[in-house]
Structure formats: structure tokens, C-alpha cells
Coordinates of C-alpha atoms and ligand atoms in Angstrom, one line a residue:
M1 CA 132.7 128.1 100.1
A2 CA 130.5 127.6 102.7
K3 CA 131.4 127.8 106.1
L4 CA 130.3 124.4 107.6
R5 CA 130.6 124.3 111.3
K6 CA 128.5 122.8 114.0
I7 CA 125.8 125.5 115.2
R8 CA 123.9 125.5 118.1
L9 CA 120.3 125.7 116.3
G10 CA 118.5 126.5 119.6
D11 CA 120.3 129.4 120.4
L12 CA 120.5 130.7 116.9
L13 CA 116.7 130.9 116.6
V14 CA 116.3 132.5 119.9
Q15 CA 119.0 135.2 118.8
E16 CA 117.0 135.7 115.5
G17 CA 113.9 136.3 117.7
K18 CA 112.3 133.3 115.9
L19 CA 111.9 131.3 119.2
S20 CA 111.5 132.5 122.8
E21 CA 113.8 131.1 125.6
A22 CA 110.6 129.3 127.3
Q23 CA 109.9 127.6 123.9
L24 CA 113.5 126.3 123.5
Q25 CA 113.5 124.9 126.9
N26 CA 110.0 123.0 126.4
A27 CA 111.4 121.8 123.1
L28 CA 114.8 120.5 124.7
K29 CA 112.8 118.9 127.3
E30 CA 110.4 117.1 124.8
Q31 CA 113.6 116.4 122.5
K32 CA 115.0 114.5 125.9
K33 CA 112.0 112.6 126.2
S34 CA 111.2 111.6 122.5
G35 CA 114.7 111.8 121.0
G36 CA 115.2 113.1 117.5
K37 CA 116.7 116.3 116.0
L38 CA 115.8 119.8 117.9
G39 CA 114.7 121.2 114.5
K40 CA 112.2 118.5 113.9
V41 CA 110.8 118.6 117.5
L42 CA 110.5 122.6 117.0
I43 CA 108.2 121.9 113.8
Q44 CA 106.4 119.3 115.5
M45 CA 105.4 121.6 118.6
G46 CA 104.4 124.3 116.2
F47 CA 107.1 126.6 117.4
I48 CA 108.4 127.3 114.0
Q49 CA 107.6 126.8 110.3
E50 CA 109.9 124.4 108.4
D51 CA 110.8 127.0 105.9
D52 CA 111.7 129.5 108.5
L53 CA 114.3 127.1 109.9
L54 CA 115.4 126.1 106.5
Q55 CA 115.8 129.8 105.4
L56 CA 117.7 130.6 108.6
L57 CA 120.1 127.5 108.1
S58 CA 120.6 128.8 104.6
K59 CA 121.7 132.1 105.9
Q60 CA 123.8 131.1 108.8
L61 CA 125.8 128.3 107.0
E62 CA 125.9 130.4 103.7
I63 CA 124.5 128.1 101.4
P64 CA 121.6 128.3 99.0
F65 CA 118.2 127.2 99.9
I66 CA 116.7 125.1 97.0
D67 CA 113.1 124.4 96.4
L68 CA 113.1 120.9 94.9
R69 CA 109.6 121.9 93.6
S70 CA 110.8 124.2 91.1
Y71 CA 114.3 123.0 90.6
R72 CA 114.9 121.5 87.4
Y73 CA 117.2 118.6 88.1
D74 CA 118.6 115.9 85.6
P75 CA 117.8 112.7 86.7
E76 CA 121.1 111.3 85.0
V77 CA 122.9 113.6 87.4
V78 CA 121.1 112.4 90.4
R79 CA 121.6 109.0 89.8
Q80 CA 125.3 109.4 89.6
L81 CA 124.8 108.9 93.7
S82 CA 123.2 105.8 94.4
E83 CA 119.7 105.3 95.8
T84 CA 121.1 103.8 99.1
H85 CA 123.8 106.7 99.7
A86 CA 121.1 108.9 98.8
R87 CA 118.5 107.6 101.4
R88 CA 121.2 107.4 104.0
F89 CA 122.6 110.5 104.1
R90 CA 119.5 112.2 103.0
A91 CA 121.1 113.9 100.1
I92 CA 120.5 114.6 96.3
L93 CA 123.2 115.4 93.8
L94 CA 121.9 118.0 92.0
N95 CA 125.1 119.3 89.7
K96 CA 128.5 118.1 89.6
N97 CA 131.3 120.0 87.7
K98 CA 135.1 121.0 88.2
D99 CA 134.1 123.4 91.2
G100 CA 132.4 120.2 93.1
A101 CA 129.2 118.6 93.5
L102 CA 126.1 120.5 94.6
V103 CA 124.4 118.5 96.8
G104 CA 120.8 119.0 98.4
M105 CA 120.8 117.8 101.9
A106 CA 117.9 117.9 104.5
D107 CA 120.4 118.4 107.3
P108 CA 123.2 120.4 105.7
T109 CA 124.7 120.4 109.6
D110 CA 125.3 116.9 109.7
L111 CA 129.0 117.2 108.8
F112 CA 129.6 113.5 108.9
A113 CA 127.3 113.0 105.8
V114 CA 129.1 115.8 104.0
D115 CA 132.4 114.2 104.5
Q116 CA 131.2 110.9 103.3
L117 CA 129.5 112.2 100.3
G118 CA 132.7 114.0 99.5
K119 CA 134.5 110.5 99.4
I120 CA 131.8 108.9 97.5
L121 CA 131.6 111.6 95.0
Q122 CA 135.1 112.4 94.8
A123 CA 134.6 115.7 94.8
T124 CA 133.9 118.9 97.0
V125 CA 130.7 118.7 98.4
N126 CA 128.7 122.0 98.2
P127 CA 125.8 121.4 100.2
A128 CA 122.5 123.5 99.8
V129 CA 119.5 122.9 102.1
V130 CA 116.2 121.7 100.7
R131 CA 112.7 120.6 102.6
E132 CA 113.0 116.7 103.8
A133 CA 109.5 115.9 102.3
D134 CA 110.6 117.2 98.8
L135 CA 113.8 115.3 99.2
L136 CA 112.1 112.1 100.0
H137 CA 109.7 112.6 97.1
T138 CA 112.5 113.5 94.6
I139 CA 114.3 110.3 95.7
D140 CA 111.3 108.4 95.0
T141 CA 110.8 109.7 91.6
V142 CA 114.2 109.5 90.4
Y143 CA 115.4 106.1 91.3
R144 CA 112.8 104.3 89.8
K145 CA 113.4 100.5 89.1
T146 CA 113.0 100.4 85.2
Q147 CA 116.7 99.9 84.6
E148 CA 116.7 97.1 87.2
I149 CA 114.0 95.4 85.9
H150 CA 115.4 95.4 82.3
H151 CA 118.8 94.2 83.9
I152 CA 117.2 91.2 85.4
A153 CA 115.1 90.5 82.7
T154 CA 118.0 90.3 80.0
E155 CA 119.8 88.2 82.7
L156 CA 116.9 85.8 83.2
G157 CA 116.3 85.3 79.3
Q158 CA 120.1 84.5 78.6
E159 CA 119.8 82.1 81.4
M160 CA 116.4 80.4 80.1
G161 CA 117.5 80.4 76.4
D162 CA 114.5 79.2 74.3
E163 CA 111.2 78.6 75.7
D164 CA 111.7 75.2 77.7
E165 CA 108.8 74.6 79.9
V166 CA 110.5 71.7 81.9
V167 CA 113.7 73.7 82.5
L168 CA 111.7 76.3 83.4
E169 CA 109.4 74.4 85.9
N170 CA 112.7 73.0 87.3
M171 CA 114.0 75.9 87.9
L172 CA 110.9 77.6 89.8
A173 CA 110.6 74.5 91.9
E174 CA 114.2 74.6 93.2
A175 CA 114.9 78.3 93.4
G176 CA 114.6 79.5 96.8
P177 CA 111.7 82.2 97.3
E178 CA 114.3 85.2 97.5
D179 CA 117.1 84.4 95.2
A180 CA 115.6 83.6 91.9
P181 CA 116.1 86.0 89.2
V182 CA 112.2 85.8 88.7
A183 CA 111.4 86.7 92.4
R184 CA 113.9 89.5 92.0
L185 CA 112.4 90.7 88.9
L186 CA 108.9 90.6 90.6
Q187 CA 110.2 92.4 93.5
S188 CA 111.5 95.2 91.5
M189 CA 108.3 95.5 89.6
F190 CA 106.1 95.7 92.8
E191 CA 108.7 98.3 94.4
D192 CA 108.6 100.5 91.2
S193 CA 104.6 100.2 91.1
V194 CA 104.6 101.2 94.7
Q195 CA 107.1 104.1 94.4
I196 CA 105.1 105.6 91.7
G197 CA 101.6 105.0 92.9
A198 CA 100.7 102.5 90.4
S199 CA 97.0 101.1 90.9
D200 CA 97.3 98.2 88.2
I201 CA 100.2 96.2 86.8
H202 CA 99.4 94.7 83.4
V203 CA 101.9 91.9 82.0
E204 CA 101.3 91.2 78.5
P205 CA 103.3 88.9 76.2
D206 CA 103.1 89.7 72.3
E207 CA 105.1 88.8 69.2
S208 CA 107.8 91.3 69.9
G209 CA 108.5 90.8 73.5
L210 CA 107.1 91.2 76.9
H211 CA 105.0 94.5 78.0
I212 CA 104.6 95.5 81.6
R213 CA 102.3 98.5 82.0
Q214 CA 101.4 100.1 85.0
R215 CA 98.6 102.4 85.6
V216 CA 99.1 105.6 87.3
D217 CA 96.5 108.3 87.6
G218 CA 94.1 106.3 85.4
V219 CA 96.6 106.1 82.4
L220 CA 98.9 103.1 81.4
Q221 CA 102.5 103.6 81.2
E222 CA 104.5 101.1 79.2
Q223 CA 108.0 99.2 79.8
T224 CA 108.8 97.0 76.8
I225 CA 111.2 93.7 77.9
K226 CA 112.6 92.1 74.9
E227 CA 112.9 88.6 76.4
R228 CA 109.6 87.4 75.6
Q229 CA 110.5 84.0 77.4
V230 CA 110.4 85.8 80.7
A231 CA 106.7 86.4 80.4
R232 CA 105.9 82.5 81.1
A233 CA 108.3 82.3 84.2
L234 CA 106.9 85.5 85.5
V235 CA 103.3 84.5 85.1
S236 CA 104.1 81.0 86.5
R237 CA 105.7 82.6 89.4
L238 CA 102.6 84.8 90.3
K239 CA 100.2 81.8 89.7
L240 CA 102.1 80.0 92.3
M241 CA 101.9 82.9 94.5
C242 CA 98.3 82.8 94.6
G243 CA 97.9 79.1 94.7
L244 CA 96.7 78.9 91.1
N245 CA 97.2 75.8 88.7
I246 CA 100.2 76.6 86.8
S247 CA 100.0 73.9 84.1
E248 CA 96.5 75.3 83.2
R249 CA 97.4 78.0 80.6
R250 CA 94.3 77.6 78.4
L251 CA 91.7 78.9 81.0
P252 CA 91.3 82.4 82.8
Q253 CA 92.3 81.9 86.6
D254 CA 91.9 84.5 89.2
G255 CA 93.5 84.8 92.7
R256 CA 94.7 86.8 95.2
F257 CA 97.9 87.4 97.2
N258 CA 99.2 89.7 100.0
M259 CA 102.9 91.1 99.9
R260 CA 105.0 93.6 101.8
V261 CA 106.5 96.4 99.5
K262 CA 108.6 99.0 101.0
N263 CA 107.0 98.3 104.2
R264 CA 103.5 98.6 103.1
S265 CA 101.0 95.7 103.0
I266 CA 99.8 95.3 99.5
D267 CA 96.7 93.3 98.5
V268 CA 97.2 92.0 95.0
R269 CA 94.1 90.9 93.1
L270 CA 95.4 88.8 90.0
S271 CA 93.6 87.5 87.1
T272 CA 95.0 85.4 83.8
M273 CA 93.4 85.5 80.6
P274 CA 95.1 83.2 77.7
T275 CA 96.1 85.4 74.7
Q276 CA 97.5 84.2 71.3
Y277 CA 101.2 84.7 72.8
G278 CA 100.6 83.5 76.1
E279 CA 99.0 84.2 79.3
S280 CA 98.4 87.8 80.2
V281 CA 98.2 89.0 83.8
V282 CA 96.5 91.9 85.4
M283 CA 97.2 92.8 88.9
R284 CA 95.1 95.1 91.1
L285 CA 97.4 96.5 93.7
L286 CA 95.1 97.3 97.0
D287 CA 97.4 99.4 99.6
Q288 CA 95.8 98.4 103.1
S289 CA 98.2 100.6 104.7
Q290 CA 97.5 104.0 103.0
G291 CA 94.4 104.7 105.1
L292 CA 90.9 105.6 103.6
L293 CA 90.0 108.8 102.3
S294 CA 87.4 110.9 104.3
L295 CA 85.0 112.6 102.3
D296 CA 86.6 116.0 103.0
H297 CA 89.3 114.8 101.0
I298 CA 88.0 113.6 97.8
G299 CA 87.8 116.7 96.0
M300 CA 84.3 117.7 96.7
S301 CA 83.1 121.2 96.8
E302 CA 82.0 122.4 100.3
R303 CA 78.4 123.0 98.8
T304 CA 78.2 119.6 97.2
L305 CA 79.9 117.9 100.2
A306 CA 77.4 119.5 102.6
R307 CA 74.6 118.4 100.4
F308 CA 75.7 115.0 100.0
R309 CA 76.0 114.8 103.9
V310 CA 72.5 115.5 104.3
S311 CA 71.4 113.0 101.9
I312 CA 73.4 110.0 103.5
H313 CA 72.9 110.9 106.9
Q314 CA 69.1 110.1 106.3
P315 CA 67.2 107.5 108.3
Q316 CA 66.4 105.6 105.2
G317 CA 66.4 105.9 101.5
L318 CA 68.7 105.1 98.7
V319 CA 71.7 107.1 97.5
L320 CA 73.6 106.1 94.3
V321 CA 77.2 107.0 93.4
T322 CA 77.4 106.6 89.4
G323 CA 80.1 106.9 86.9
P324 CA 82.5 104.4 84.5
T325 CA 85.0 102.1 85.8
G326 CA 87.8 103.9 87.3
S327 CA 85.9 107.0 88.2
G328 CA 86.3 106.8 92.1
K329 CA 82.9 105.5 93.1
T330 CA 84.5 103.1 95.5
T331 CA 86.6 105.7 97.4
T332 CA 83.4 107.9 97.7
L333 CA 81.5 104.9 99.1
Y334 CA 84.0 103.8 101.4
G335 CA 84.4 107.6 102.2
A336 CA 80.7 107.8 103.1
L337 CA 80.6 104.6 105.1
S338 CA 83.5 105.2 107.2
E339 CA 81.8 108.7 108.3
L340 CA 78.3 106.2 108.8
N341 CA 80.4 103.8 110.5
T342 CA 79.4 104.2 114.7
P343 CA 79.2 101.7 117.2
A344 CA 75.1 102.7 117.4
V345 CA 74.7 101.5 113.8
K346 CA 74.9 98.1 112.1
V347 CA 76.5 98.5 108.5
I348 CA 76.5 95.6 106.2
S349 CA 78.3 95.8 102.9
V350 CA 78.2 93.5 100.0
E351 CA 80.9 94.0 97.7
D352 CA 82.7 92.4 94.6
P353 CA 85.6 92.4 95.6
V354 CA 86.3 93.8 99.1
E355 CA 88.5 96.3 98.5
Y356 CA 89.4 97.7 101.9
R357 CA 88.7 96.4 105.1
L358 CA 86.8 98.7 107.4
P359 CA 86.7 98.1 111.4
R360 CA 83.4 97.1 112.5
I361 CA 81.4 96.7 109.2
N362 CA 80.3 93.4 108.3
Q363 CA 81.7 93.2 104.6
V364 CA 80.5 90.0 102.3
Q365 CA 82.4 88.9 99.5
V366 CA 80.1 88.1 96.4
N367 CA 80.9 84.4 94.9
S368 CA 79.0 83.8 92.0
R369 CA 80.9 80.3 91.6
I370 CA 78.9 79.0 94.9
G371 CA 75.9 81.2 93.9
L372 CA 76.5 83.9 96.5
S373 CA 75.3 86.8 94.3
F374 CA 74.5 90.4 95.4
A375 CA 70.9 89.7 95.5
S376 CA 71.1 86.5 97.3
V377 CA 73.5 88.1 100.3
L378 CA 71.3 91.1 100.1
R379 CA 68.2 89.0 101.0
S380 CA 70.3 87.3 104.0
A381 CA 71.6 90.9 105.2
L382 CA 68.5 92.2 105.7
R383 CA 67.5 89.3 108.2
Q384 CA 70.5 90.5 110.0
D385 CA 69.2 93.7 111.4
P386 CA 71.2 96.4 109.6
D387 CA 70.6 99.9 109.8
I388 CA 72.9 100.9 106.6
L389 CA 73.6 98.7 103.7
M390 CA 76.1 99.0 101.0
V391 CA 75.7 97.4 97.9
G392 CA 78.8 97.2 95.5
E393 CA 76.8 97.7 92.6
M394 CA 73.3 97.3 91.3
R395 CA 73.7 95.1 88.5
D396 CA 70.6 93.5 87.9
E397 CA 66.6 94.1 88.3
E398 CA 66.8 91.5 91.3
T399 CA 69.3 93.3 93.4
A400 CA 67.8 96.9 92.5
E401 CA 64.5 95.8 93.4
I402 CA 65.7 94.4 97.1
G403 CA 67.7 97.3 97.4
L404 CA 64.7 99.6 96.9
R405 CA 62.6 97.6 99.1
A406 CA 65.2 98.0 101.9
A407 CA 65.4 101.7 101.2
M408 CA 61.7 102.1 101.8
T409 CA 61.8 100.0 105.0
G410 CA 63.7 101.9 107.2
H411 CA 67.5 101.2 106.1
M412 CA 69.7 103.7 104.2
V413 CA 71.3 101.9 101.4
L414 CA 74.3 103.1 99.5
S415 CA 75.1 101.8 96.0
T416 CA 76.8 102.3 92.8
L417 CA 75.4 102.1 89.0
H418 CA 77.4 102.1 86.0
T419 CA 75.6 105.2 84.3
N420 CA 77.3 108.2 82.8
D421 CA 75.6 111.1 84.6
A422 CA 73.3 111.7 87.6
V423 CA 70.1 112.2 85.2
S424 CA 70.2 108.8 83.3
T425 CA 70.8 107.0 86.6
A426 CA 67.3 107.2 87.8
L427 CA 66.0 106.4 84.3
R428 CA 68.1 103.5 84.6
L429 CA 66.4 101.9 87.4
L430 CA 63.0 102.6 85.5
D431 CA 64.7 100.6 82.6
M432 CA 65.8 97.9 84.8
G433 CA 62.2 97.3 85.6
A434 CA 62.0 98.8 89.1
A435 CA 58.5 100.5 89.8
G436 CA 58.5 104.1 89.6
Y437 CA 56.8 104.7 92.7
M438 CA 59.6 102.5 94.3
V439 CA 62.1 104.7 93.0
A440 CA 60.4 108.0 93.7
S441 CA 59.9 107.0 97.3
S442 CA 63.2 105.8 97.9
L443 CA 65.9 107.3 95.9
R444 CA 67.4 110.5 97.9
A445 CA 70.1 111.7 95.5
V446 CA 72.5 110.8 92.9
L447 CA 76.0 111.5 92.8
S448 CA 77.6 111.1 89.8
Q449 CA 81.6 111.5 89.5
R450 CA 84.6 111.4 87.2
L451 CA 88.6 111.7 87.8
V452 CA 90.7 114.5 86.0
R453 CA 94.1 114.4 86.3
R454 CA 95.9 117.2 88.1
I455 CA 98.7 119.2 86.3
C456 CA 102.0 118.7 87.5
S457 CA 102.9 121.7 89.8
M458 CA 106.7 121.4 88.4
C459 CA 105.8 121.9 84.8
V460 CA 102.7 123.9 84.6
E461 CA 102.6 126.4 82.3
D462 CA 100.2 128.4 79.8
D463 CA 98.0 126.5 77.2
P464 CA 98.0 128.3 73.8
L465 CA 95.0 126.2 73.0
D466 CA 94.8 124.7 69.5
V467 CA 91.9 125.2 66.9
F468 CA 90.1 122.1 68.2
K469 CA 90.0 123.0 72.0
R470 CA 89.0 126.7 70.9
N471 CA 86.2 125.2 68.9
W472 CA 85.1 123.3 71.7
L473 CA 85.1 126.2 74.2
R474 CA 83.1 128.5 71.9
A475 CA 80.7 125.4 71.4
M476 CA 80.4 125.3 75.2
M477 CA 80.7 128.8 76.6
G478 CA 80.1 131.2 73.7
Q479 CA 81.4 134.9 74.1
E480 CA 82.9 133.6 77.4
A481 CA 85.5 131.4 75.6
E482 CA 87.5 134.2 74.3
K483 CA 88.3 135.6 77.7
T484 CA 89.3 132.4 79.6
T485 CA 92.9 131.2 79.8
F486 CA 93.9 127.5 80.9
K487 CA 97.1 125.7 82.0
R488 CA 98.6 122.5 81.1
G489 CA 101.6 120.4 82.1
G490 CA 104.9 120.7 80.1
G491 CA 106.3 117.3 81.1
C492 CA 109.1 116.7 83.3
A493 CA 111.0 114.3 85.6
H494 CA 108.6 114.7 88.5
C495 CA 105.5 113.5 86.4
N496 CA 107.5 111.1 84.1
N497 CA 106.8 113.4 81.3
T498 CA 103.0 113.3 81.3
G499 CA 102.4 116.7 82.5
Y500 CA 100.1 115.4 85.4
R501 CA 100.2 114.3 88.9
G502 CA 97.6 112.9 91.0
R503 CA 93.7 113.3 90.2
I504 CA 90.9 115.3 91.5
G505 CA 87.2 114.1 91.8
V506 CA 84.7 116.0 89.9
F507 CA 81.2 115.5 91.0
E508 CA 77.7 116.3 90.0
L509 CA 74.9 115.8 92.6
L510 CA 71.1 115.5 91.9
E511 CA 68.9 115.4 94.8
I512 CA 65.6 114.0 94.2
D513 CA 62.9 116.9 95.0
D514 CA 59.1 116.5 94.8
T515 CA 59.2 117.4 90.9
L516 CA 61.5 114.8 90.1
A517 CA 60.0 112.3 92.5
D518 CA 56.4 113.1 90.7
A519 CA 58.2 112.6 87.2
L520 CA 59.7 109.0 88.4
R521 CA 56.4 108.0 89.8
R522 CA 54.6 108.5 86.7
G523 CA 57.7 107.0 84.8
V524 CA 57.8 109.7 82.5
S525 CA 61.6 110.0 81.4
A526 CA 61.4 113.0 79.4
D527 CA 59.9 115.2 82.4
F528 CA 62.2 113.8 84.8
A529 CA 65.4 114.7 82.4
T530 CA 63.9 118.1 81.9
A531 CA 63.2 118.7 85.6
A532 CA 66.6 117.5 86.6
K533 CA 68.3 119.8 84.2
N534 CA 66.5 122.8 85.5
R535 CA 66.8 121.9 89.2
R536 CA 68.2 124.7 91.1
G537 CA 71.6 124.8 92.1
F538 CA 72.3 121.7 89.6
R539 CA 75.6 122.0 88.1
S540 CA 76.7 119.4 85.5
L541 CA 79.9 117.3 85.4
T542 CA 81.4 119.5 82.7
A543 CA 80.5 122.7 84.2
N544 CA 82.1 121.7 87.5
A545 CA 85.0 120.2 85.8
L546 CA 85.8 123.6 83.6
D547 CA 85.6 125.3 86.9
Y548 CA 88.8 123.2 87.9
A549 CA 90.5 123.8 84.4
Q550 CA 89.7 127.8 84.7
E551 CA 91.5 127.5 88.2
G552 CA 94.4 125.9 86.7
L553 CA 93.9 122.6 88.6
T554 CA 93.5 120.4 85.5
S555 CA 93.7 121.1 81.7
L556 CA 90.9 121.8 79.1
E557 CA 92.1 118.6 77.6
E558 CA 91.1 116.6 80.6
V559 CA 87.7 118.5 80.5
I560 CA 86.9 117.6 76.9
R561 CA 88.0 113.9 77.7
I562 CA 85.3 113.5 80.4
S563 CA 82.7 115.6 78.6
G564 CA 83.0 113.2 75.9
E565 CA 81.4 110.7 77.9
V566 CA 78.4 112.7 79.0
E567 CA 76.0 113.9 76.3
Q568 CA 74.6 117.1 77.8
P569 CA 75.4 120.9 77.0
L570 CA 77.1 122.9 79.5
D571 CA 74.6 124.3 81.9
T572 CA 76.2 127.8 82.9
P573 CA 74.6 129.3 86.1
E574 CA 73.0 132.0 83.8
Q575 CA 70.5 129.2 82.6
T576 CA 68.9 128.1 85.8
P577 CA 65.4 128.5 85.4
T578 CA 63.4 131.5 86.5
E579 CA 60.6 131.3 88.6
T580 CA 58.1 131.1 85.8
E581 CA 59.9 128.3 84.2
A582 CA 59.7 126.2 87.4
A583 CA 56.3 126.8 88.0
D584 CA 55.7 125.5 84.6
I585 CA 57.1 122.2 85.2
E586 CA 55.2 121.6 88.5
V587 CA 51.8 122.1 87.0
E588 CA 51.1 118.6 85.5
P589 CA 47.8 117.5 84.0
D590 CA 47.6 114.6 86.6
G591 CA 49.1 116.1 89.5
E592 CA 46.7 115.6 91.9
K593 CA 46.5 111.9 91.9
I594 CA 50.2 111.6 92.2
E595 CA 50.3 114.1 95.3
T596 CA 48.1 111.6 97.2
E597 CA 50.4 108.6 96.5
A598 CA 53.4 110.8 97.5
K599 CA 52.1 111.3 100.9
E600 CA 52.2 107.4 102.0
G601 CA 55.4 106.3 100.2
E602 CA 57.6 109.3 101.0
P603 CA 58.6 109.8 104.5
E604 CA 60.0 113.2 104.6
P605 CA 59.2 114.7 101.3
K606 CA 60.0 118.2 102.6
E607 CA 63.4 117.6 103.6
H608 CA 65.2 118.8 100.6
E609 CA 63.1 121.9 100.0
P610 CA 64.4 125.0 102.1
E611 CA 68.1 123.7 101.3
A612 CA 67.7 123.7 97.8
K613 CA 66.4 127.7 97.8
E614 CA 69.5 128.5 99.8
E615 CA 71.8 126.6 97.0
N616 CA 70.3 128.7 94.2
E617 CA 71.0 131.9 95.7
S618 CA 74.7 131.2 96.0
A619 CA 75.0 129.1 93.4
S620 CA 75.1 131.6 90.4
A621 CA 77.3 133.9 92.7
E622 CA 80.3 131.6 93.4
P623 CA 80.9 128.5 91.4
L624 CA 83.2 126.6 93.7
S625 CA 84.3 128.4 96.9
E626 CA 86.8 125.5 98.0
K627 CA 89.8 123.6 96.2
P628 CA 90.0 120.0 96.5
S629 CA 92.8 118.8 98.9
P630 CA 95.9 118.0 97.4
E631 CA 96.3 114.6 99.2
A632 CA 93.5 112.9 97.2
R633 CA 94.2 109.5 96.1
Y634 CA 91.9 106.9 94.6
L635 CA 91.3 103.4 94.7
E636 CA 90.2 102.0 91.3
E637 CA 86.7 100.2 90.7
Ligands
LIG1 ZN1 106.0 117.7 85.5

């Protein structure tokens, strides 16, 4: 049994040689000023590492140190201690048998908490020390609101009986905002979504009941509620919250509202759609308090990031970010914008919708109902003396043309296109009717991107690779395929049995050099595509994703999923062109005429050249030097 007694942490650390007397005095002074526990102050001041402190506590108190990141706990057991108690005492019940209750605690020296937990659990408490951040995260994961949602829905279903609009609307009108079961149901639904990091909530009635699905890491997770009549109450309540017409159920509507959930300010964009079994509602949750990701944290390799930075920091030109919906384009654009956003430059952004409010940037929301289109806003924006323009999406020819003109006349223009890869993006601009010379002289770079799911670190295991995966690999990598190994997630409580947690961005950057610009100017798609694929240092999305998979960050399954959208063979570094091949491409029959045109249209044609050479040298040697940051989160577009 553990010897629990008050210990003087500071003295102990000095005794063990982990801390000097001077540091201790310093920390004690700081503690007096700021309050809080000494241990925390010491960690904040950088005098000790949290793990050192915990190991010491574990040794001194003769209690185990448990790493929650690898400990396999049973959520059912954990939930025997209520969420309120778990949070109040910063404790997690890990095991309970006749010998007592094993409780992970952030501060096992808190004797009062140990005492209270013993009473609540009616058992002898055997404390273990755990990292505080892991504890809080585990609590968030385990105490989901799933059961609460079901419980309230059942209650509500019984109260309402059969579908009866009149009664329902009376009920909504009479009920106070907080006490109505519908409001409680919504509250639980939002809290649950924030807790699991959902980006969207779908409320869909069908024949069998009501489906509530939450999108987490790009994939929907479903909860079904049998009481279908609850759907209408939920939808009406939501429509009231954003001031929509609740009696209009035959036409789609959209609106927005803001709410506070777990002390966070959540912006909710809502849209309704009439379906056969009632209105379905989709809500996009935008967490304003999460803060923007800087470009350093979206998962770009050091090299790609450095090259991307060169492109966006040019005084003028067009930089495009492309990929399908949900590929993290918006996050990248916002990251770029916040880097360019200084008091010295004027930035105007035209967006649909404005997903995130940025200080000092003039953000304009497109509104097609009153004729405020991308093109019209962009035209007005140009009269506002901007240095940098962000165009949410180049949807049509007119927008593309104004954007290109702006990029040729002293503005840096950032935008997105819905294309699959970097190569097809430039060609899409031509297809949209943009003149070749305009694209050639303004387009600086195209960044194509995808998000792949990150393997859950708690249940990562070797992937034995089935026949399908093996064949895919052989087709992609040839001989190399036999030598490579991959990981996958087995599924656990931490990742809701999906095997994945969080996502990483995968990127493909195509910089437009002279050869590529020439091909664009002539409007010859085939030449452009060939030159792009042979571009030095160019590495495709699939190749980059495969690097992540070989590093064990993502699974081969994810790589195959994203490669399905890109129709290009894997260009391994060995396939980069030899000097002669590259030279062949540059010799074009009408090359001379084009050269002259290039001089006037393109301000700094030499900018990219020296850099491209450097890349090539190291590109084949080391595919990716830097791992993406673990904290990468993504807005969805
Ligand atoms: Zn897992």
C-alpha cells in the first residue's frame, strides 16, 4: 500500500539533485506572485521536466507512474466515476477490484482528493501518477455525450408522442431557452462535437429514425436516435436560433449563429434541405477561439515550405492552392495570409463564407442574392488600393481574368481552384478561357494538397498488407515494394475505433519556371504537362504521401485513397530527368518568338532558377527531412 503523506516537493527535488537551491528560491518567489502549485511553476520556468517530476513523485510516494498514452483502459470502468468528480479531482478510475480502486491522478499528493475519491468509489484508493495533459485528454475522450443524447432524445420522444406540429410549436414557444429538453439535447450534441473535435454536424431524418452524424478528421461518425419525431423539434429549434422561417419546410434555407460551448466561441453555419422524411440540417462548426495555424504547423516539409514562402512573398503574381473540398486549402490560405498580414500592406479578401476573422484584413463576404459575386467584389477591391488580394475561389472565367490582371499589375493574388493536382490547375485556367500569356506571366506557383489521416498513436501496429495493397504497391514502386513496411491503427477507445486521430497535410508544389511559362504562353497543354512532371525537384502528392506512410505517420490505405483522385504515376526521385532530357524540352520550334514576349510580361523571370537547381541536388538524397507538427488541425472548406 502506498505511503501517502505530505511531502515538500521543493526540498525533495533539491535533495535528488534535480534542482538547485537558487532555482528553488526563485520558483518560490514566482509562486508567491502568481499562485498555483510549485510543481507547475517549476515546469513553467523550465527548471524541471514534467516527466522527471512525475517519476520522482512516483518513487517518493511508492506509487506507479502510468502513461495514459499507452495504457489500455476500459471506458466502462472509467465511467464508474462521474465526469464531474473526475474533473474536480483531476482523477481517472483505471481499475476496480477487491483490492481497491486504481486511480490515475495529476496530483497524488492531494490527500483531500484521495480521501473524497475513496468515499465516492467506496473503495480503498490506490493512486498512480499521470501526466495532467494526458489525463484531461482522456477525460474528454471517455466522457462523451453519446448516452446523454440518447437519454434526452428518448425522454423527448415520449413527451411528444406522435408527430403533432401544433403541440410542438407551442412547446417551443413556451419553453425557456435552457430548460427545454430540445435545448438540452442540442447542448449535449454541441458539447460532444466540440469534445471530439468535429467539424460538421449532420442531422438527418429517415424512415427508421434520426441520424446524427459528426465529421471528425474528414470522416462521418454516426449516432442513431430511434425517435424520429425528435427531428422536427430539433430542426425547428435550430432554425429559430438563426432566425429562419420555421414554418417554411419545403425550401432550403441557410443561416448562422454563434454559441459558447465549453468556454469556446463557436460560429455555426447552418443549412437546411427538404428531404423525403423531413428537413435535414448540416452545420459547420468554426471554432474562433482555436487560433489560426501558422504555415509552420500545417504539415509542409521544410523544403516545400521554404519554396512556397518564396512564391507568396513576391511583390506580384498569382499563387493557387488546389484540392477537392475538405483538403485543407482554406487553412493553408489563412496561414499564408496571416504571414503576409503586416501594417505595411493592405490586404483584402473576398470569401464565401468568411470562415475566420483576421485582424486588419478587409474581409468581404460574397452574397450572390444581392449580386455581390466574387468578380464584382474583386473589381471594387482593386479600387481600394490593395497590395495583397485573397480570392476564396476562382469559380468562373470573369473572376479568373480579374485575378490574373490584378496579379500582372502589382498585386499578390492568392486563390484556390477545385482541381486535383498542380499540373491540371494551370491547364484549367486556360480551359476557363484565360489567355495563355496572362497565365504565363502571372502564375508563380501552384500548391496542390490533401489531408491524410494520422494513425492513432495508442493503437498503432504493423500492417500485414492484403493482396490488394501489395499489388498497388508493386504497381507503384516496383522492386522497392517488397522492402517497405507500413503501419496501421488497430482501433481503440482513444480513436473511437477508427485507428486514426488527427490529420496531416500532404503537398505538391509546382513552381512555374521559364519552360513551364513558355508552354502556357503557347497554350500547349501536352508540353506543359510533360515539362511539369519533369520539373526538377517536383514530387507528386502520392510520392509525398507514401513518404509519410513509410515513416509510419499514416497508413498505406490513406495513400491509396488520395492517389485514386490523382491520375499520375508515382514519380520516384530516380525518374527526375537527366540534363539531356531537360534540355530537349527547352528546344521548341517557335521558341524565339516566345522569348521576346516573355521579356515584357514577366517581371522577374530569373527568380526561381537558382533555387530550382539547389532543390534538385538534395531532393533525391533525402525525401522529407521534417515531420509535420502533431498539433495540425484543419478548417474545412
Ligand atoms: Zn486508437
